[in-house]
PDB file of C-alpha atoms in Angstrom:
ATOM      1  CA  THR A 160     122.722 125.211  80.755  1.00  0.00           C
ATOM      2  CA  GLN A 161     125.243 122.414  81.456  1.00  0.00           C
ATOM      3  CA  ALA A 162     124.314 118.734  80.625  1.00  0.00           C
ATOM      4  CA  LEU A 163     123.455 116.427  83.498  1.00  0.00           C
ATOM      5  CA  SER A 164     125.911 113.481  83.616  1.00  0.00           C
ATOM      6  CA  LEU A 165     122.425 111.320  84.112  1.00  0.00           C
ATOM      7  CA  ASN A 166     119.007 111.970  83.040  1.00  0.00           C
ATOM      8  CA  PRO A 167     116.310 113.154  85.585  1.00  0.00           C
ATOM      9  CA  LEU A 168     116.013 109.840  87.511  1.00  0.00           C
ATOM     10  CA  THR A 169     112.380 107.863  87.857  1.00  0.00           C
ATOM     11  CA  ALA A 170     110.996 108.814  91.224  1.00  0.00           C
ATOM     12  CA  GLU A 171     111.646 106.309  93.639  1.00  0.00           C
ATOM     13  CA  PRO A 172     109.510 106.607  96.823  1.00  0.00           C
ATOM     14  CA  ASN A 173     112.050 104.485  98.610  1.00  0.00           C
ATOM     15  CA  ALA A 174     114.928 106.683  98.445  1.00  0.00           C
ATOM     16  CA  ALA A 175     112.665 109.321 100.020  1.00  0.00           C
ATOM     17  CA  THR A 176     111.025 107.187 102.755  1.00  0.00           C
ATOM     18  CA  SER A 177     114.373 105.910 103.634  1.00  0.00           C
ATOM     19  CA  ALA A 178     115.499 109.390 104.728  1.00  0.00           C
ATOM     20  CA  LEU A 179     112.634 109.238 107.505  1.00  0.00           C
ATOM     21  CA  THR A 180     112.023 107.121 110.311  1.00  0.00           C
ATOM     22  CA  ALA A 181     107.818 107.134 110.135  1.00  0.00           C
ATOM     23  CA  SER A 182     106.300 104.161 109.470  1.00  0.00           C
ATOM     24  CA  ALA A 183     104.054 103.763 106.553  1.00  0.00           C
ATOM     25  CA  ALA A 184     105.389 106.856 104.872  1.00  0.00           C
ATOM     26  CA  THR A 185     103.869 107.666 101.659  1.00  0.00           C
ATOM     27  CA  ALA A 186     106.156 109.702  99.264  1.00  0.00           C
ATOM     28  CA  SER A 187     105.102 111.727  96.218  1.00  0.00           C
ATOM     29  CA  ILE A 188     107.611 113.638  93.743  1.00  0.00           C
ATOM     30  CA  ASP A 189     107.102 117.329  93.705  1.00  0.00           C
ATOM     31  CA  GLY A 190     109.796 117.829  90.858  1.00  0.00           C
ATOM     32  CA  TYR A 191     113.414 118.337  90.440  1.00  0.00           C
ATOM     33  CA  THR A 192     115.690 121.370  90.643  1.00  0.00           C
ATOM     34  CA  THR A 193     119.297 121.970  90.121  1.00  0.00           C
ATOM     35  CA  TYR A 194     121.644 123.779  92.372  1.00  0.00           C
ATOM     36  CA  ASN A 195     125.598 124.346  92.532  1.00  0.00           C
ATOM     37  CA  GLN A 196     125.931 121.354  89.812  1.00  0.00           C
ATOM     38  CA  VAL A 197     123.700 118.740  91.253  1.00  0.00           C
ATOM     39  CA  LEU A 198     120.306 117.748  90.367  1.00  0.00           C
ATOM     40  CA  TYR A 199     117.683 117.122  93.471  1.00  0.00           C
ATOM     41  CA  ALA A 200     114.609 115.026  93.275  1.00  0.00           C
ATOM     42  CA  LEU A 201     112.226 116.855  95.469  1.00  0.00           C
ATOM     43  CA  TYR A 202     109.610 114.661  97.813  1.00  0.00           C
ATOM     44  CA  ASP A 203     106.899 115.221  99.937  1.00  0.00           C
ATOM     45  CA  VAL A 204     106.959 112.599 102.383  1.00  0.00           C
ATOM     46  CA  ASN A 205     103.652 112.473 104.733  1.00  0.00           C
ATOM     47  CA  GLY A 206     103.534 116.372 104.438  1.00  0.00           C
ATOM     48  CA  SER A 207     107.616 116.658 105.152  1.00  0.00           C
ATOM     49  CA  LYS A 208     109.332 117.839 102.323  1.00  0.00           C
ATOM     50  CA  LEU A 209     112.828 116.535 101.493  1.00  0.00           C
ATOM     51  CA  ALA A 210     115.526 116.300  98.753  1.00  0.00           C
ATOM     52  CA  VAL A 211     117.532 113.767  97.553  1.00  0.00           C
ATOM     53  CA  ALA A 212     120.909 114.413  95.618  1.00  0.00           C
ATOM     54  CA  SER A 213     120.674 112.270  92.608  1.00  0.00           C
ATOM     55  CA  ALA A 214     123.199 113.393  89.892  1.00  0.00           C
ATOM     56  CA  PRO A 215     125.991 115.659  89.267  1.00  0.00           C
ATOM     57  CA  THR A 216     126.555 118.209  86.152  1.00  0.00           C
ATOM     58  CA  ALA A 217     128.730 116.700  83.897  1.00  0.00           C
ATOM     59  CA  GLY A 218     132.398 117.508  84.200  1.00  0.00           C
ATOM     60  CA  ALA A 219     131.820 118.917  87.857  1.00  0.00           C
ATOM     61  CA  THR A 220     135.217 118.852  89.808  1.00  0.00           C
ATOM     62  CA  ALA A 221     134.023 120.327  93.093  1.00  0.00           C
ATOM     63  CA  ILE A 222     130.707 119.620  94.759  1.00  0.00           C
ATOM     64  CA  LYS A 223     129.049 121.204  97.999  1.00  0.00           C
ATOM     65  CA  ILE A 224     126.141 119.572  99.161  1.00  0.00           C
ATOM     66  CA  PRO A 225     123.877 122.117 101.087  1.00  0.00           C
ATOM     67  CA  ALA A 226     121.627 121.613 104.087  1.00  0.00           C
ATOM     68  CA  SER A 227     118.630 122.438 102.099  1.00  0.00           C
ATOM     69  CA  VAL A 228     117.413 123.609  98.536  1.00  0.00           C
ATOM     70  CA  THR A 229     114.642 125.680  97.689  1.00  0.00           C
ATOM     71  CA  ASN A 230     111.987 125.559  94.599  1.00  0.00           C
ATOM     72  CA  ASN A 231     109.094 127.699  94.128  1.00  0.00           C
ATOM     73  CA  GLY A 232     109.557 129.034  97.637  1.00  0.00           C
ATOM     74  CA  ILE A 233     109.300 125.873  99.448  1.00  0.00           C
ATOM     75  CA  THR A 234     112.696 124.700 101.470  1.00  0.00           C
ATOM     76  CA  TYR A 235     113.557 121.068 100.965  1.00  0.00           C
ATOM     77  CA  PRO A 236     116.023 119.701 103.610  1.00  0.00           C
ATOM     78  CA  VAL A 237     118.837 117.328 101.990  1.00  0.00           C
ATOM     79  CA  LYS A 238     118.358 114.309 103.423  1.00  0.00           C
ATOM     80  CA  THR A 239     120.244 111.692 101.341  1.00  0.00           C
ATOM     81  CA  ILE A 240     122.742 111.030  98.631  1.00  0.00           C
ATOM     82  CA  ARG A 241     120.861 108.434  96.427  1.00  0.00           C
ATOM     83  CA  GLU A 242     122.297 105.355  95.215  1.00  0.00           C
ATOM     84  CA  TYR A 243     125.037 105.952  92.449  1.00  0.00           C
ATOM     85  CA  ALA A 244     124.427 109.692  92.650  1.00  0.00           C
ATOM     86  CA  PHE A 245     128.110 110.296  91.678  1.00  0.00           C
ATOM     87  CA  SER A 246     129.179 107.014  90.665  1.00  0.00           C
ATOM     88  CA  ASN A 247     131.993 107.075  88.209  1.00  0.00           C
ATOM     89  CA  GLN A 248     132.223 110.893  88.135  1.00  0.00           C
ATOM     90  CA  LYS A 249     135.828 110.596  86.949  1.00  0.00           C
ATOM     91  CA  THR A 250     136.303 114.480  86.857  1.00  0.00           C
ATOM     92  CA  LEU A 251     135.126 114.899  90.559  1.00  0.00           C
ATOM     93  CA  LYS A 252     138.142 116.021  92.893  1.00  0.00           C
ATOM     94  CA  THR A 253     136.465 117.380  95.991  1.00  0.00           C
ATOM     95  CA  MET A 254     133.065 116.722  97.910  1.00  0.00           C
ATOM     96  CA  ASP A 255     132.038 119.246 100.512  1.00  0.00           C
ATOM     97  CA  LEU A 256     129.689 117.939 102.909  1.00  0.00           C
ATOM     98  CA  SER A 257     130.437 120.357 105.811  1.00  0.00           C
ATOM     99  CA  SER A 258     127.003 122.270 105.257  1.00  0.00           C
ATOM    100  CA  ALA A 259     125.270 119.200 104.702  1.00  0.00           C
ATOM    101  CA  THR A 260     123.627 119.357 108.448  1.00  0.00           C
ATOM    102  CA  ASN A 261     120.571 117.702 107.494  1.00  0.00           C
ATOM    103  CA  LEU A 262     122.031 114.531 105.587  1.00  0.00           C
ATOM    104  CA  LEU A 263     121.095 111.390 107.021  1.00  0.00           C
ATOM    105  CA  ASP A 264     122.370 108.676 104.582  1.00  0.00           C
ATOM    106  CA  ILE A 265     124.726 108.301 101.986  1.00  0.00           C
ATOM    107  CA  LYS A 266     123.607 105.257 100.084  1.00  0.00           C
ATOM    108  CA  GLU A 267     124.693 102.248  98.280  1.00  0.00           C
ATOM    109  CA  PHE A 268     127.611 103.058  95.468  1.00  0.00           C
ATOM    110  CA  ALA A 269     127.047 106.932  95.801  1.00  0.00           C
ATOM    111  CA  PHE A 270     130.499 107.874  95.201  1.00  0.00           C
ATOM    112  CA  SER A 271     131.939 104.449  93.845  1.00  0.00           C
ATOM    113  CA  GLY A 272     134.534 104.914  91.045  1.00  0.00           C
ATOM    114  CA  CYS A 273     135.261 108.412  91.679  1.00  0.00           C
ATOM    115  CA  THR A 274     138.965 107.854  91.008  1.00  0.00           C
ATOM    116  CA  ALA A 275     139.818 111.504  91.301  1.00  0.00           C
ATOM    117  CA  LEU A 276     138.354 112.081  94.451  1.00  0.00           C
ATOM    118  CA  THR A 277     141.025 113.076  96.976  1.00  0.00           C
ATOM    119  CA  THR A 278     139.104 114.974  99.603  1.00  0.00           C
ATOM    120  CA  VAL A 279     135.449 114.526 101.009  1.00  0.00           C
ATOM    121  CA  THR A 280     134.705 117.191 103.826  1.00  0.00           C
ATOM    122  CA  LEU A 281     132.194 116.450 106.623  1.00  0.00           C
ATOM    123  CA  PRO A 282     130.131 118.555 109.162  1.00  0.00           C
ATOM    124  CA  SER A 283     131.526 119.049 112.725  1.00  0.00           C
ATOM    125  CA  ALA A 284     130.667 116.292 115.004  1.00  0.00           C
ATOM    126  CA  SER A 285     128.228 118.395 116.569  1.00  0.00           C
ATOM    127  CA  ALA A 286     126.290 119.068 113.393  1.00  0.00           C
ATOM    128  CA  SER A 287     126.491 115.909 111.435  1.00  0.00           C
ATOM    129  CA  LYS A 288     123.358 113.861 111.427  1.00  0.00           C
ATOM    130  CA  ILE A 289     124.903 111.296 109.016  1.00  0.00           C
ATOM    131  CA  ARG A 290     123.778 107.635 110.385  1.00  0.00           C
ATOM    132  CA  SER A 291     124.775 105.096 107.664  1.00  0.00           C
ATOM    133  CA  LEU A 292     127.262 104.520 104.736  1.00  0.00           C
ATOM    134  CA  GLY A 293     125.837 102.514 102.182  1.00  0.00           C
ATOM    135  CA  LYS A 294     127.661  99.199 100.506  1.00  0.00           C
ATOM    136  CA  ARG A 295     130.394 100.415  98.336  1.00  0.00           C
ATOM    137  CA  ALA A 296     129.515 104.065  98.726  1.00  0.00           C
ATOM    138  CA  PHE A 297     133.322 105.005  98.626  1.00  0.00           C
ATOM    139  CA  TYR A 298     134.316 101.798  96.563  1.00  0.00           C
ATOM    140  CA  GLY A 299     137.329 102.215  94.264  1.00  0.00           C
ATOM    141  CA  CYS A 300     138.000 105.999  95.259  1.00  0.00           C
ATOM    142  CA  THR A 301     141.390 105.280  94.521  1.00  0.00           C
ATOM    143  CA  ALA A 302     142.845 108.894  95.296  1.00  0.00           C
ATOM    144  CA  LEU A 303     141.105 109.317  98.858  1.00  0.00           C
ATOM    145  CA  LYS A 304     143.419 109.591 101.171  1.00  0.00           C
ATOM    146  CA  SER A 305     141.705 110.383 104.254  1.00  0.00           C
ATOM    147  CA  ILE A 306     138.281 109.937 106.199  1.00  0.00           C
ATOM    148  CA  ASP A 307     137.307 111.325 109.610  1.00  0.00           C
ATOM    149  CA  LEU A 308     135.275 108.980 111.365  1.00  0.00           C
ATOM    150  CA  SER A 309     135.133 111.091 114.463  1.00  0.00           C
ATOM    151  CA  ARG A 310     132.767 113.421 112.407  1.00  0.00           C
ATOM    152  CA  PHE A 311     130.022 110.868 112.361  1.00  0.00           C
ATOM    153  CA  LYS A 312     128.541 110.916 116.109  1.00  0.00           C
ATOM    154  CA  ASN A 313     125.163 109.602 114.609  1.00  0.00           C
ATOM    155  CA  LEU A 314     126.782 106.917 112.615  1.00  0.00           C
ATOM    156  CA  THR A 315     125.388 103.292 113.315  1.00  0.00           C
ATOM    157  CA  LYS A 316     126.793 101.379 110.292  1.00  0.00           C
ATOM    158  CA  ILE A 317     129.077 100.754 107.852  1.00  0.00           C
ATOM    159  CA  GLU A 318     128.061  98.355 105.176  1.00  0.00           C
ATOM    160  CA  ALA A 319     129.938  95.777 103.375  1.00  0.00           C
ATOM    161  CA  GLU A 320     133.046  97.238 101.033  1.00  0.00           C
ATOM    162  CA  THR A 321     132.136 100.929 101.732  1.00  0.00           C
ATOM    163  CA  PHE A 322     135.862 101.785 101.474  1.00  0.00           C
ATOM    164  CA  TYR A 323     137.061  99.029  99.409  1.00  0.00           C
ATOM    165  CA  ASN A 324     139.734  99.550  97.065  1.00  0.00           C
ATOM    166  CA  CYS A 325     140.404 102.871  98.647  1.00  0.00           C
ATOM    167  CA  SER A 326     144.269 102.257  97.834  1.00  0.00           C
ATOM    168  CA  SER A 327     145.628 105.778  98.605  1.00  0.00           C
ATOM    169  CA  LEU A 328     143.835 105.650 101.895  1.00  0.00           C
ATOM    170  CA  THR A 329     146.385 106.248 104.643  1.00  0.00           C
ATOM    171  CA  SER A 330     144.381 107.970 107.330  1.00  0.00           C
ATOM    172  CA  ILE A 331     141.127 107.106 109.104  1.00  0.00           C
ATOM    173  CA  ILE A 332     140.670 109.122 112.203  1.00  0.00           C
ATOM    174  CA  ALA A 333     138.547 107.637 114.621  1.00  0.00           C
ATOM    175  CA  SER A 334     140.737 107.670 117.856  1.00  0.00           C
ATOM    176  CA  THR A 335     138.890 111.119 118.811  1.00  0.00           C
ATOM    177  CA  ALA A 336     135.373 109.667 118.404  1.00  0.00           C
ATOM    178  CA  THR A 337     133.132 111.033 121.104  1.00  0.00           C
ATOM    179  CA  GLN A 338     130.070 108.570 120.250  1.00  0.00           C
ATOM    180  CA  SER A 339     129.507 105.021 120.430  1.00  0.00           C
ATOM    181  CA  LYS A 340     126.573 104.304 118.289  1.00  0.00           C
ATOM    182  CA  LEU A 341     128.295 102.632 115.444  1.00  0.00           C
ATOM    183  CA  THR A 342     127.280  98.906 116.104  1.00  0.00           C
ATOM    184  CA  SER A 343     128.156  97.386 112.661  1.00  0.00           C
ATOM    185  CA  ILE A 344     130.799  97.430 110.002  1.00  0.00           C
ATOM    186  CA  GLY A 345     130.251  95.146 107.026  1.00  0.00           C
ATOM    187  CA  ASP A 346     132.397  92.571 105.500  1.00  0.00           C
ATOM    188  CA  SER A 347     135.525  94.007 103.784  1.00  0.00           C
ATOM    189  CA  ALA A 348     134.527  97.554 104.681  1.00  0.00           C
ATOM    190  CA  PHE A 349     138.186  98.574 104.405  1.00  0.00           C
ATOM    191  CA  GLY A 350     139.213  95.845 102.161  1.00  0.00           C
ATOM    192  CA  TYR A 351     142.266  96.232  99.670  1.00  0.00           C
ATOM    193  CA  CYS A 352     143.197  99.655 101.607  1.00  0.00           C
ATOM    194  CA  LYS A 353     146.581  98.725 100.947  1.00  0.00           C
ATOM    195  CA  SER A 354     148.107 102.136 102.101  1.00  0.00           C
ATOM    196  CA  LEU A 355     146.179 102.067 105.464  1.00  0.00           C
ATOM    197  CA  LYS A 356     148.604 101.202 108.241  1.00  0.00           C
ATOM    198  CA  ASN A 357     146.522 101.487 111.271  1.00  0.00           C
ATOM    199  CA  LEU A 358     142.796 102.134 112.240  1.00  0.00           C
ATOM    200  CA  ASP A 359     141.949 102.555 116.152  1.00  0.00           C
ATOM    201  CA  LEU A 360     138.115 102.013 116.649  1.00  0.00           C
ATOM    202  CA  THR A 361     138.316 101.672 120.484  1.00  0.00           C
ATOM    203  CA  LYS A 362     136.127 104.794 121.019  1.00  0.00           C
ATOM    204  CA  PHE A 363     133.370 103.108 119.359  1.00  0.00           C
ATOM    205  CA  THR A 364     132.363 101.011 122.393  1.00  0.00           C
ATOM    206  CA  ALA A 365     129.190  99.563 120.867  1.00  0.00           C
ATOM    207  CA  LEU A 366     130.986  97.314 118.199  1.00  0.00           C
TER     208      LEU A 366
END
């Protein structure tokens, strides 16, 4: 069994309840499971099951987040990538979210400091449910070259410094976006992206 780069994290109900829109949600931790080199915290929130991607296996280079994970015969949809989940994972080169069709939120600092990360593969626009990119979620991902915002059809906000110091980022695909739910881009969200020459957000008419 490979060691995890972080110890199993203390249960944080906010990480679970923020993945749901129900008010006064009550979360309890069901346990943890490891799948495809990622530790998932398993929650019950008012009777609804969900999983939160929490930490990678040490040394992981390529990770794929599924739509759901199963533990003891119970299915937990993966709703959230939690704060600092993959932060400073220096070996991580590719992150495949193409199957993560239940994913709602990528939290603060989720991939910050992943200096070897070159590729983030997203779900198709028709399948993506991702609605927010947290503060500094990809901060300092200096090898990341491209991100396709047109895949985020349910995205409502990009927080401050989300892509700050992604110094190799040359392409942000947005001109083919078919949705207008994006209402907020935080301060310096693309700050110090010194290789980025052009960004067309005209399709995001709610800004």
